[in-house]
């Protein structure tokens, strides 16, 4: 699932990298980031990983983006999905009991 909210400057990227529809692909990020117009953006991420080449393309797009990117990991960012958060301002979920 990939959803863009340009008004609130948020992107939700849930699912496997490289799986259109049920996950998200690099073209989703091209389109989504273009809608943000260079403003700061928050990306909510939940992914078990997926396609390495797609993940590297997403990483490079995020690296070139002119605004600040904050990634909130809602559950996990495993395997190739972990590379997308390696240089951004990362917010991890808080576990309360």
PDB file of N, CA and C in Angstrom:
ATOM      1  N   UNK A   1       0.840  -1.169   0.000  1.00  0.00           N
ATOM      2  CA  UNK A   1       0.000   0.000   0.000  1.00  0.00           C
ATOM      3  C   UNK A   1       0.896   1.247   0.000  1.00  0.00           C
ATOM      4  N   UNK A   2       0.577   2.180  -0.832  1.00  0.00           N
ATOM      5  CA  UNK A   2       1.327   3.434  -0.909  1.00  0.00           C
ATOM      6  C   UNK A   2       0.319   4.571  -1.016  1.00  0.00           C
ATOM      7  N   UNK A   3       0.326   5.459  -0.020  1.00  0.00           N
ATOM      8  CA  UNK A   3      -0.607   6.577  -0.021  1.00  0.00           C
ATOM      9  C   UNK A   3       0.142   7.886   0.211  1.00  0.00           C
ATOM     10  N   UNK A   4      -0.249   8.893  -0.540  1.00  0.00           N
ATOM     11  CA  UNK A   4       0.362  10.223  -0.442  1.00  0.00           C
ATOM     12  C   UNK A   4      -0.691  11.211   0.027  1.00  0.00           C
ATOM     13  N   UNK A   5      -0.342  11.999   1.035  1.00  0.00           N
ATOM     14  CA  UNK A   5      -1.188  13.089   1.503  1.00  0.00           C
ATOM     15  C   UNK A   5      -0.375  14.375   1.353  1.00  0.00           C
ATOM     16  N   UNK A   6      -0.501  15.011   0.193  1.00  0.00           N
ATOM     17  CA  UNK A   6       0.300  16.200  -0.107  1.00  0.00           C
ATOM     18  C   UNK A   6      -0.040  17.364   0.817  1.00  0.00           C
ATOM     19  N   UNK A   7      -1.283  17.445   1.260  1.00  0.00           N
ATOM     20  CA  UNK A   7      -1.686  18.539   2.149  1.00  0.00           C
ATOM     21  C   UNK A   7      -0.948  18.456   3.486  1.00  0.00           C
ATOM     22  N   UNK A   8      -0.867  17.263   4.049  1.00  0.00           N
ATOM     23  CA  UNK A   8      -0.211  17.069   5.344  1.00  0.00           C
ATOM     24  C   UNK A   8       1.256  16.661   5.218  1.00  0.00           C
ATOM     25  N   UNK A   9       1.746  16.581   3.968  1.00  0.00           N
ATOM     26  CA  UNK A   9       3.144  16.243   3.685  1.00  0.00           C
ATOM     27  C   UNK A   9       3.537  14.896   4.297  1.00  0.00           C
ATOM     28  N   UNK A  10       2.689  13.884   4.061  1.00  0.00           N
ATOM     29  CA  UNK A  10       2.977  12.542   4.563  1.00  0.00           C
ATOM     30  C   UNK A  10       2.847  11.505   3.447  1.00  0.00           C
ATOM     31  N   UNK A  11       3.634  10.453   3.607  1.00  0.00           N
ATOM     32  CA  UNK A  11       3.565   9.289   2.719  1.00  0.00           C
ATOM     33  C   UNK A  11       3.486   8.056   3.606  1.00  0.00           C
ATOM     34  N   UNK A  12       2.593   7.145   3.260  1.00  0.00           N
ATOM     35  CA  UNK A  12       2.509   5.849   3.938  1.00  0.00           C
ATOM     36  C   UNK A  12       2.970   4.790   2.950  1.00  0.00           C
ATOM     37  N   UNK A  13       4.027   4.070   3.298  1.00  0.00           N
ATOM     38  CA  UNK A  13       4.566   2.999   2.456  1.00  0.00           C
ATOM     39  C   UNK A  13       4.561   1.716   3.281  1.00  0.00           C
ATOM     40  N   UNK A  14       3.565   0.879   3.027  1.00  0.00           N
ATOM     41  CA  UNK A  14       3.403  -0.367   3.779  1.00  0.00           C
ATOM     42  C   UNK A  14       3.473  -1.539   2.813  1.00  0.00           C
ATOM     43  N   UNK A  15       4.182  -2.576   3.196  1.00  0.00           N
ATOM     44  CA  UNK A  15       4.242  -3.790   2.390  1.00  0.00           C
ATOM     45  C   UNK A  15       5.638  -4.047   1.859  1.00  0.00           C
ATOM     46  N   UNK A  16       5.696  -4.955   0.932  1.00  0.00           N
ATOM     47  CA  UNK A  16       6.976  -5.394   0.387  1.00  0.00           C
ATOM     48  C   UNK A  16       7.475  -4.458  -0.706  1.00  0.00           C
ATOM     49  N   UNK A  17       8.763  -4.163  -0.679  1.00  0.00           N
ATOM     50  CA  UNK A  17       9.395  -3.328  -1.701  1.00  0.00           C
ATOM     51  C   UNK A  17       9.383  -4.090  -3.024  1.00  0.00           C
ATOM     52  N   UNK A  18       8.907  -3.447  -4.075  1.00  0.00           N
ATOM     53  CA  UNK A  18       8.899  -4.062  -5.400  1.00  0.00           C
ATOM     54  C   UNK A  18       7.625  -4.801  -5.743  1.00  0.00           C
ATOM     55  N   UNK A  19       6.590  -4.653  -4.909  1.00  0.00           N
ATOM     56  CA  UNK A  19       5.315  -5.331  -5.162  1.00  0.00           C
ATOM     57  C   UNK A  19       4.229  -4.276  -5.329  1.00  0.00           C
ATOM     58  N   UNK A  20       3.856  -3.984  -6.584  1.00  0.00           N
ATOM     59  CA  UNK A  20       2.823  -2.967  -6.793  1.00  0.00           C
ATOM     60  C   UNK A  20       1.488  -3.411  -6.195  1.00  0.00           C
ATOM     61  N   UNK A  21       0.744  -2.460  -5.665  1.00  0.00           N
ATOM     62  CA  UNK A  21      -0.568  -2.767  -5.099  1.00  0.00           C
ATOM     63  C   UNK A  21      -0.489  -3.161  -3.638  1.00  0.00           C
ATOM     64  N   UNK A  22       0.001  -4.356  -3.360  1.00  0.00           N
ATOM     65  CA  UNK A  22       0.105  -4.828  -1.980  1.00  0.00           C
ATOM     66  C   UNK A  22       1.298  -4.216  -1.255  1.00  0.00           C
ATOM     67  N   UNK A  23       2.264  -3.733  -1.993  1.00  0.00           N
ATOM     68  CA  UNK A  23       3.456  -3.100  -1.414  1.00  0.00           C
ATOM     69  C   UNK A  23       3.682  -1.768  -2.087  1.00  0.00           C
ATOM     70  N   UNK A  24       4.921  -1.511  -2.459  1.00  0.00           N
ATOM     71  CA  UNK A  24       5.230  -0.256  -3.144  1.00  0.00           C
ATOM     72  C   UNK A  24       6.462  -0.451  -4.009  1.00  0.00           C
ATOM     73  N   UNK A  25       6.566   0.374  -5.037  1.00  0.00           N
ATOM     74  CA  UNK A  25       7.674   0.310  -5.990  1.00  0.00           C
ATOM     75  C   UNK A  25       8.320   1.691  -6.081  1.00  0.00           C
ATOM     76  N   UNK A  26       9.491   1.727  -6.705  1.00  0.00           N
ATOM     77  CA  UNK A  26      10.236   2.982  -6.774  1.00  0.00           C
ATOM     78  C   UNK A  26       9.463   4.079  -7.494  1.00  0.00           C
ATOM     79  N   UNK A  27       8.640   3.726  -8.476  1.00  0.00           N
ATOM     80  CA  UNK A  27       7.846   4.730  -9.192  1.00  0.00           C
ATOM     81  C   UNK A  27       6.861   5.422  -8.262  1.00  0.00           C
ATOM     82  N   UNK A  28       6.385   4.702  -7.226  1.00  0.00           N
ATOM     83  CA  UNK A  28       5.502   5.326  -6.236  1.00  0.00           C
ATOM     84  C   UNK A  28       6.211   6.491  -5.553  1.00  0.00           C
ATOM     85  N   UNK A  29       7.491   6.288  -5.211  1.00  0.00           N
ATOM     86  CA  UNK A  29       8.250   7.348  -4.549  1.00  0.00           C
ATOM     87  C   UNK A  29       8.550   8.503  -5.497  1.00  0.00           C
ATOM     88  N   UNK A  30       8.808   8.239  -6.760  1.00  0.00           N
ATOM     89  CA  UNK A  30       9.020   9.317  -7.738  1.00  0.00           C
ATOM     90  C   UNK A  30       7.799  10.220  -7.749  1.00  0.00           C
ATOM     91  N   UNK A  31       6.633   9.626  -7.886  1.00  0.00           N
ATOM     92  CA  UNK A  31       5.387  10.382  -7.940  1.00  0.00           C
ATOM     93  C   UNK A  31       5.078  11.056  -6.608  1.00  0.00           C
ATOM     94  N   UNK A  32       5.212  10.310  -5.525  1.00  0.00           N
ATOM     95  CA  UNK A  32       4.877  10.842  -4.201  1.00  0.00           C
ATOM     96  C   UNK A  32       5.748  12.006  -3.790  1.00  0.00           C
ATOM     97  N   UNK A  33       7.047  11.880  -3.989  1.00  0.00           N
ATOM     98  CA  UNK A  33       7.946  12.970  -3.616  1.00  0.00           C
ATOM     99  C   UNK A  33       7.750  14.189  -4.509  1.00  0.00           C
ATOM    100  N   UNK A  34       7.413  13.971  -5.768  1.00  0.00           N
ATOM    101  CA  UNK A  34       7.145  15.098  -6.666  1.00  0.00           C
ATOM    102  C   UNK A  34       5.957  15.923  -6.166  1.00  0.00           C
ATOM    103  N   UNK A  35       4.974  15.253  -5.576  1.00  0.00           N
ATOM    104  CA  UNK A  35       3.799  15.949  -5.041  1.00  0.00           C
ATOM    105  C   UNK A  35       4.130  16.787  -3.808  1.00  0.00           C
ATOM    106  N   UNK A  36       5.246  16.507  -3.160  1.00  0.00           N
ATOM    107  CA  UNK A  36       5.631  17.234  -1.951  1.00  0.00           C
ATOM    108  C   UNK A  36       6.324  18.549  -2.266  1.00  0.00           C
ATOM    109  N   UNK A  37       6.780  18.721  -3.496  1.00  0.00           N
ATOM    110  CA  UNK A  37       7.343  19.996  -3.936  1.00  0.00           C
ATOM    111  C   UNK A  37       8.582  20.459  -3.179  1.00  0.00           C
ATOM    112  N   UNK A  38       9.373  19.535  -2.658  1.00  0.00           N
ATOM    113  CA  UNK A  38      10.586  19.911  -1.945  1.00  0.00           C
ATOM    114  C   UNK A  38      10.391  20.260  -0.480  1.00  0.00           C
ATOM    115  N   UNK A  39       9.143  20.225   0.001  1.00  0.00           N
ATOM    116  CA  UNK A  39       8.865  20.507   1.412  1.00  0.00           C
ATOM    117  C   UNK A  39       9.343  19.349   2.286  1.00  0.00           C
ATOM    118  N   UNK A  40       9.482  19.616   3.581  1.00  0.00           N
ATOM    119  CA  UNK A  40       9.788  18.542   4.511  1.00  0.00           C
ATOM    120  C   UNK A  40       8.639  17.535   4.484  1.00  0.00           C
ATOM    121  N   UNK A  41       8.982  16.261   4.625  1.00  0.00           N
ATOM    122  CA  UNK A  41       7.981  15.204   4.507  1.00  0.00           C
ATOM    123  C   UNK A  41       8.220  14.138   5.569  1.00  0.00           C
ATOM    124  N   UNK A  42       7.125  13.543   6.025  1.00  0.00           N
ATOM    125  CA  UNK A  42       7.196  12.408   6.943  1.00  0.00           C
ATOM    126  C   UNK A  42       6.716  11.174   6.209  1.00  0.00           C
ATOM    127  N   UNK A  43       7.541  10.120   6.256  1.00  0.00           N
ATOM    128  CA  UNK A  43       7.195   8.846   5.623  1.00  0.00           C
ATOM    129  C   UNK A  43       6.949   7.823   6.718  1.00  0.00           C
ATOM    130  N   UNK A  44       5.775   7.223   6.701  1.00  0.00           N
ATOM    131  CA  UNK A  44       5.434   6.145   7.626  1.00  0.00           C
ATOM    132  C   UNK A  44       5.717   4.841   6.900  1.00  0.00           C
ATOM    133  N   UNK A  45       6.607   4.042   7.464  1.00  0.00           N
ATOM    134  CA  UNK A  45       7.113   2.846   6.789  1.00  0.00           C
ATOM    135  C   UNK A  45       6.824   1.597   7.595  1.00  0.00           C
ATOM    136  N   UNK A  46       6.408   0.548   6.900  1.00  0.00           N
ATOM    137  CA  UNK A  46       6.210  -0.774   7.481  1.00  0.00           C
ATOM    138  C   UNK A  46       6.514  -1.759   6.371  1.00  0.00           C
ATOM    139  N   UNK A  47       7.679  -2.424   6.427  1.00  0.00           N
ATOM    140  CA  UNK A  47       8.060  -3.300   5.322  1.00  0.00           C
ATOM    141  C   UNK A  47       8.981  -4.429   5.785  1.00  0.00           C
ATOM    142  N   UNK A  48       8.712  -5.648   5.282  1.00  0.00           N
ATOM    143  CA  UNK A  48       9.612  -6.764   5.570  1.00  0.00           C
ATOM    144  C   UNK A  48      10.827  -6.784   4.640  1.00  0.00           C
ATOM    145  N   UNK A  49      10.897  -5.845   3.712  1.00  0.00           N
ATOM    146  CA  UNK A  49      11.988  -5.821   2.736  1.00  0.00           C
ATOM    147  C   UNK A  49      11.445  -6.104   1.352  1.00  0.00           C
ATOM    148  N   UNK A  50      12.274  -6.704   0.514  1.00  0.00           N
ATOM    149  CA  UNK A  50      11.822  -7.024  -0.841  1.00  0.00           C
ATOM    150  C   UNK A  50      12.940  -6.902  -1.855  1.00  0.00           C
ATOM    151  N   UNK A  51      12.607  -6.315  -2.987  1.00  0.00           N
ATOM    152  CA  UNK A  51      13.512  -6.212  -4.125  1.00  0.00           C
ATOM    153  C   UNK A  51      14.678  -5.267  -3.822  1.00  0.00           C
ATOM    154  N   UNK A  52      15.884  -5.784  -3.911  1.00  0.00           N
ATOM    155  CA  UNK A  52      17.079  -4.999  -3.578  1.00  0.00           C
ATOM    156  C   UNK A  52      17.254  -3.808  -4.514  1.00  0.00           C
ATOM    157  N   UNK A  53      17.102  -4.023  -5.817  1.00  0.00           N
ATOM    158  CA  UNK A  53      17.313  -2.931  -6.768  1.00  0.00           C
ATOM    159  C   UNK A  53      16.254  -1.845  -6.606  1.00  0.00           C
ATOM    160  N   UNK A  54      15.019  -2.235  -6.353  1.00  0.00           N
ATOM    161  CA  UNK A  54      13.973  -1.257  -6.087  1.00  0.00           C
ATOM    162  C   UNK A  54      14.254  -0.471  -4.818  1.00  0.00           C
ATOM    163  N   UNK A  55      14.716  -1.157  -3.780  1.00  0.00           N
ATOM    164  CA  UNK A  55      15.055  -0.494  -2.523  1.00  0.00           C
ATOM    165  C   UNK A  55      16.197   0.485  -2.666  1.00  0.00           C
ATOM    166  N   UNK A  56      17.201   0.113  -3.452  1.00  0.00           N
ATOM    167  CA  UNK A  56      18.315   1.038  -3.688  1.00  0.00           C
ATOM    168  C   UNK A  56      17.871   2.261  -4.472  1.00  0.00           C
ATOM    169  N   UNK A  57      16.955   2.067  -5.413  1.00  0.00           N
ATOM    170  CA  UNK A  57      16.421   3.201  -6.166  1.00  0.00           C
ATOM    171  C   UNK A  57      15.662   4.145  -5.225  1.00  0.00           C
ATOM    172  N   UNK A  58      14.876   3.583  -4.319  1.00  0.00           N
ATOM    173  CA  UNK A  58      14.144   4.408  -3.351  1.00  0.00           C
ATOM    174  C   UNK A  58      15.128   5.165  -2.463  1.00  0.00           C
ATOM    175  N   UNK A  59      16.148   4.487  -1.979  1.00  0.00           N
ATOM    176  CA  UNK A  59      17.170   5.138  -1.160  1.00  0.00           C
ATOM    177  C   UNK A  59      17.767   6.335  -1.903  1.00  0.00           C
ATOM    178  N   UNK A  60      18.134   6.146  -3.159  1.00  0.00           N
ATOM    179  CA  UNK A  60      18.741   7.223  -3.943  1.00  0.00           C
ATOM    180  C   UNK A  60      17.779   8.386  -4.156  1.00  0.00           C
ATOM    181  N   UNK A  61      16.497   8.087  -4.356  1.00  0.00           N
ATOM    182  CA  UNK A  61      15.511   9.162  -4.495  1.00  0.00           C
ATOM    183  C   UNK A  61      15.405   9.972  -3.211  1.00  0.00           C
ATOM    184  N   UNK A  62      15.374   9.281  -2.076  1.00  0.00           N
ATOM    185  CA  UNK A  62      15.300   9.975  -0.794  1.00  0.00           C
ATOM    186  C   UNK A  62      16.554  10.806  -0.556  1.00  0.00           C
ATOM    187  N   UNK A  63      17.698  10.285  -0.961  1.00  0.00           N
ATOM    188  CA  UNK A  63      18.968  10.993  -0.785  1.00  0.00           C
ATOM    189  C   UNK A  63      19.009  12.286  -1.601  1.00  0.00           C
ATOM    190  N   UNK A  64      18.406  12.266  -2.769  1.00  0.00           N
ATOM    191  CA  UNK A  64      18.404  13.458  -3.644  1.00  0.00           C
ATOM    192  C   UNK A  64      17.306  14.459  -3.297  1.00  0.00           C
ATOM    193  N   UNK A  65      16.337  14.063  -2.494  1.00  0.00           N
ATOM    194  CA  UNK A  65      15.204  14.934  -2.190  1.00  0.00           C
ATOM    195  C   UNK A  65      15.686  16.173  -1.435  1.00  0.00           C
ATOM    196  N   UNK A  66      15.260  17.375  -1.850  1.00  0.00           N
ATOM    197  CA  UNK A  66      15.791  18.599  -1.243  1.00  0.00           C
ATOM    198  C   UNK A  66      15.287  18.896   0.168  1.00  0.00           C
ATOM    199  N   UNK A  67      14.105  18.425   0.530  1.00  0.00           N
ATOM    200  CA  UNK A  67      13.565  18.696   1.863  1.00  0.00           C
ATOM    201  C   UNK A  67      14.042  17.672   2.885  1.00  0.00           C
ATOM    202  N   UNK A  68      13.772  17.966   4.163  1.00  0.00           N
ATOM    203  CA  UNK A  68      14.103  17.007   5.212  1.00  0.00           C
ATOM    204  C   UNK A  68      13.087  15.877   5.189  1.00  0.00           C
ATOM    205  N   UNK A  69      13.570  14.660   5.344  1.00  0.00           N
ATOM    206  CA  UNK A  69      12.701  13.494   5.384  1.00  0.00           C
ATOM    207  C   UNK A  69      12.788  12.871   6.764  1.00  0.00           C
ATOM    208  N   UNK A  70      11.632  12.706   7.393  1.00  0.00           N
ATOM    209  CA  UNK A  70      11.544  11.982   8.656  1.00  0.00           C
ATOM    210  C   UNK A  70      10.830  10.676   8.366  1.00  0.00           C
ATOM    211  N   UNK A  71      11.441   9.569   8.785  1.00  0.00           N
ATOM    212  CA  UNK A  71      10.793   8.270   8.586  1.00  0.00           C
ATOM    213  C   UNK A  71      10.369   7.734   9.937  1.00  0.00           C
ATOM    214  N   UNK A  72       9.097   7.393  10.037  1.00  0.00           N
ATOM    215  CA  UNK A  72       8.543   6.771  11.229  1.00  0.00           C
ATOM    216  C   UNK A  72       8.328   5.301  10.898  1.00  0.00           C
ATOM    217  N   UNK A  73       9.037   4.422  11.597  1.00  0.00           N
ATOM    218  CA  UNK A  73       8.882   2.983  11.373  1.00  0.00           C
ATOM    219  C   UNK A  73       7.719   2.525  12.237  1.00  0.00           C
ATOM    220  N   UNK A  74       6.597   2.199  11.605  1.00  0.00           N
ATOM    221  CA  UNK A  74       5.404   1.813  12.349  1.00  0.00           C
ATOM    222  C   UNK A  74       5.522   0.432  12.979  1.00  0.00           C
ATOM    223  N   UNK A  75       6.239  -0.463  12.342  1.00  0.00           N
ATOM    224  CA  UNK A  75       6.392  -1.806  12.895  1.00  0.00           C
ATOM    225  C   UNK A  75       7.789  -2.336  12.630  1.00  0.00           C
ATOM    226  N   UNK A  76       8.155  -2.451  11.357  1.00  0.00           N
ATOM    227  CA  UNK A  76       9.491  -2.926  11.018  1.00  0.00           C
ATOM    228  C   UNK A  76       9.943  -2.353   9.692  1.00  0.00           C
ATOM    229  N   UNK A  77      11.255  -2.281   9.563  1.00  0.00           N
ATOM    230  CA  UNK A  77      11.892  -1.923   8.305  1.00  0.00           C
ATOM    231  C   UNK A  77      13.035  -2.920   8.158  1.00  0.00           C
ATOM    232  N   UNK A  78      12.725  -4.070   7.616  1.00  0.00           N
ATOM    233  CA  UNK A  78      13.691  -5.160   7.550  1.00  0.00           C
ATOM    234  C   UNK A  78      14.356  -5.234   6.182  1.00  0.00           C
ATOM    235  N   UNK A  79      15.485  -5.911   6.142  1.00  0.00           N
ATOM    236  CA  UNK A  79      16.206  -6.201   4.909  1.00  0.00           C
ATOM    237  C   UNK A  79      16.444  -4.916   4.115  1.00  0.00           C
ATOM    238  N   UNK A  80      16.086  -4.887   2.837  1.00  0.00           N
ATOM    239  CA  UNK A  80      16.351  -3.717   1.999  1.00  0.00           C
ATOM    240  C   UNK A  80      15.577  -2.486   2.476  1.00  0.00           C
ATOM    241  N   UNK A  81      14.445  -2.669   3.126  1.00  0.00           N
ATOM    242  CA  UNK A  81      13.691  -1.516   3.640  1.00  0.00           C
ATOM    243  C   UNK A  81      14.485  -0.765   4.702  1.00  0.00           C
ATOM    244  N   UNK A  82      15.384  -1.456   5.382  1.00  0.00           N
ATOM    245  CA  UNK A  82      16.189  -0.781   6.410  1.00  0.00           C
ATOM    246  C   UNK A  82      17.148   0.230   5.799  1.00  0.00           C
ATOM    247  N   UNK A  83      17.549   0.052   4.553  1.00  0.00           N
ATOM    248  CA  UNK A  83      18.470   1.012   3.932  1.00  0.00           C
ATOM    249  C   UNK A  83      17.794   2.355   3.687  1.00  0.00           C
ATOM    250  N   UNK A  84      16.474   2.346   3.502  1.00  0.00           N
ATOM    251  CA  UNK A  84      15.774   3.609   3.247  1.00  0.00           C
ATOM    252  C   UNK A  84      15.799   4.517   4.460  1.00  0.00           C
ATOM    253  N   UNK A  85      15.996   3.957   5.641  1.00  0.00           N
ATOM    254  CA  UNK A  85      15.997   4.782   6.846  1.00  0.00           C
ATOM    255  C   UNK A  85      17.399   5.069   7.350  1.00  0.00           C
ATOM    256  N   UNK A  86      18.412   4.597   6.665  1.00  0.00           N
ATOM    257  CA  UNK A  86      19.766   4.668   7.207  1.00  0.00           C
ATOM    258  C   UNK A  86      20.364   6.070   7.248  1.00  0.00           C
ATOM    259  N   UNK A  87      19.834   7.017   6.514  1.00  0.00           N
ATOM    260  CA  UNK A  87      20.414   8.364   6.528  1.00  0.00           C
ATOM    261  C   UNK A  87      19.425   9.440   6.954  1.00  0.00           C
ATOM    262  N   UNK A  88      18.178   9.086   7.141  1.00  0.00           N
ATOM    263  CA  UNK A  88      17.151  10.077   7.446  1.00  0.00           C
ATOM    264  C   UNK A  88      17.000  10.273   8.943  1.00  0.00           C
ATOM    265  N   UNK A  89      16.179  11.249   9.318  1.00  0.00           N
ATOM    266  CA  UNK A  89      15.794  11.433  10.712  1.00  0.00           C
ATOM    267  C   UNK A  89      14.800  10.335  11.038  1.00  0.00           C
ATOM    268  N   UNK A  90      15.189   9.391  11.868  1.00  0.00           N
ATOM    269  CA  UNK A  90      14.391   8.201  12.144  1.00  0.00           C
ATOM    270  C   UNK A  90      13.658   8.326  13.453  1.00  0.00           C
ATOM    271  N   UNK A  91      12.369   7.986  13.445  1.00  0.00           N
ATOM    272  CA  UNK A  91      11.569   7.930  14.659  1.00  0.00           C
ATOM    273  C   UNK A  91      11.068   6.507  14.816  1.00  0.00           C
ATOM    274  N   UNK A  92      11.407   5.891  15.935  1.00  0.00           N
ATOM    275  CA  UNK A  92      10.954   4.531  16.212  1.00  0.00           C
ATOM    276  C   UNK A  92       9.701   4.566  17.067  1.00  0.00           C
ATOM    277  N   UNK A  93       8.832   3.559  16.937  1.00  0.00           N
ATOM    278  CA  UNK A  93       7.624   3.544  17.756  1.00  0.00           C
ATOM    279  C   UNK A  93       7.975   3.378  19.231  1.00  0.00           C
ATOM    280  N   UNK A  94       7.165   3.954  20.098  1.00  0.00           N
ATOM    281  CA  UNK A  94       7.352   3.829  21.520  1.00  0.00           C
ATOM    282  C   UNK A  94       6.476   2.698  22.035  1.00  0.00           C
ATOM    283  N   UNK A  95       7.080   1.807  22.788  1.00  0.00           N
ATOM    284  CA  UNK A  95       6.330   0.682  23.355  1.00  0.00           C
ATOM    285  C   UNK A  95       5.999   1.026  24.790  1.00  0.00           C
ATOM    286  N   UNK A  96       4.713   1.011  25.105  1.00  0.00           N
ATOM    287  CA  UNK A  96       4.276   1.285  26.468  1.00  0.00           C
ATOM    288  C   UNK A  96       3.550   0.064  27.009  1.00  0.00           C
ATOM    289  N   UNK A  97       3.670  -0.119  28.281  1.00  0.00           N
ATOM    290  CA  UNK A  97       3.005  -1.277  28.895  1.00  0.00           C
ATOM    291  C   UNK A  97       1.870  -0.833  29.769  1.00  0.00           C
TER     292      UNK A  97
END
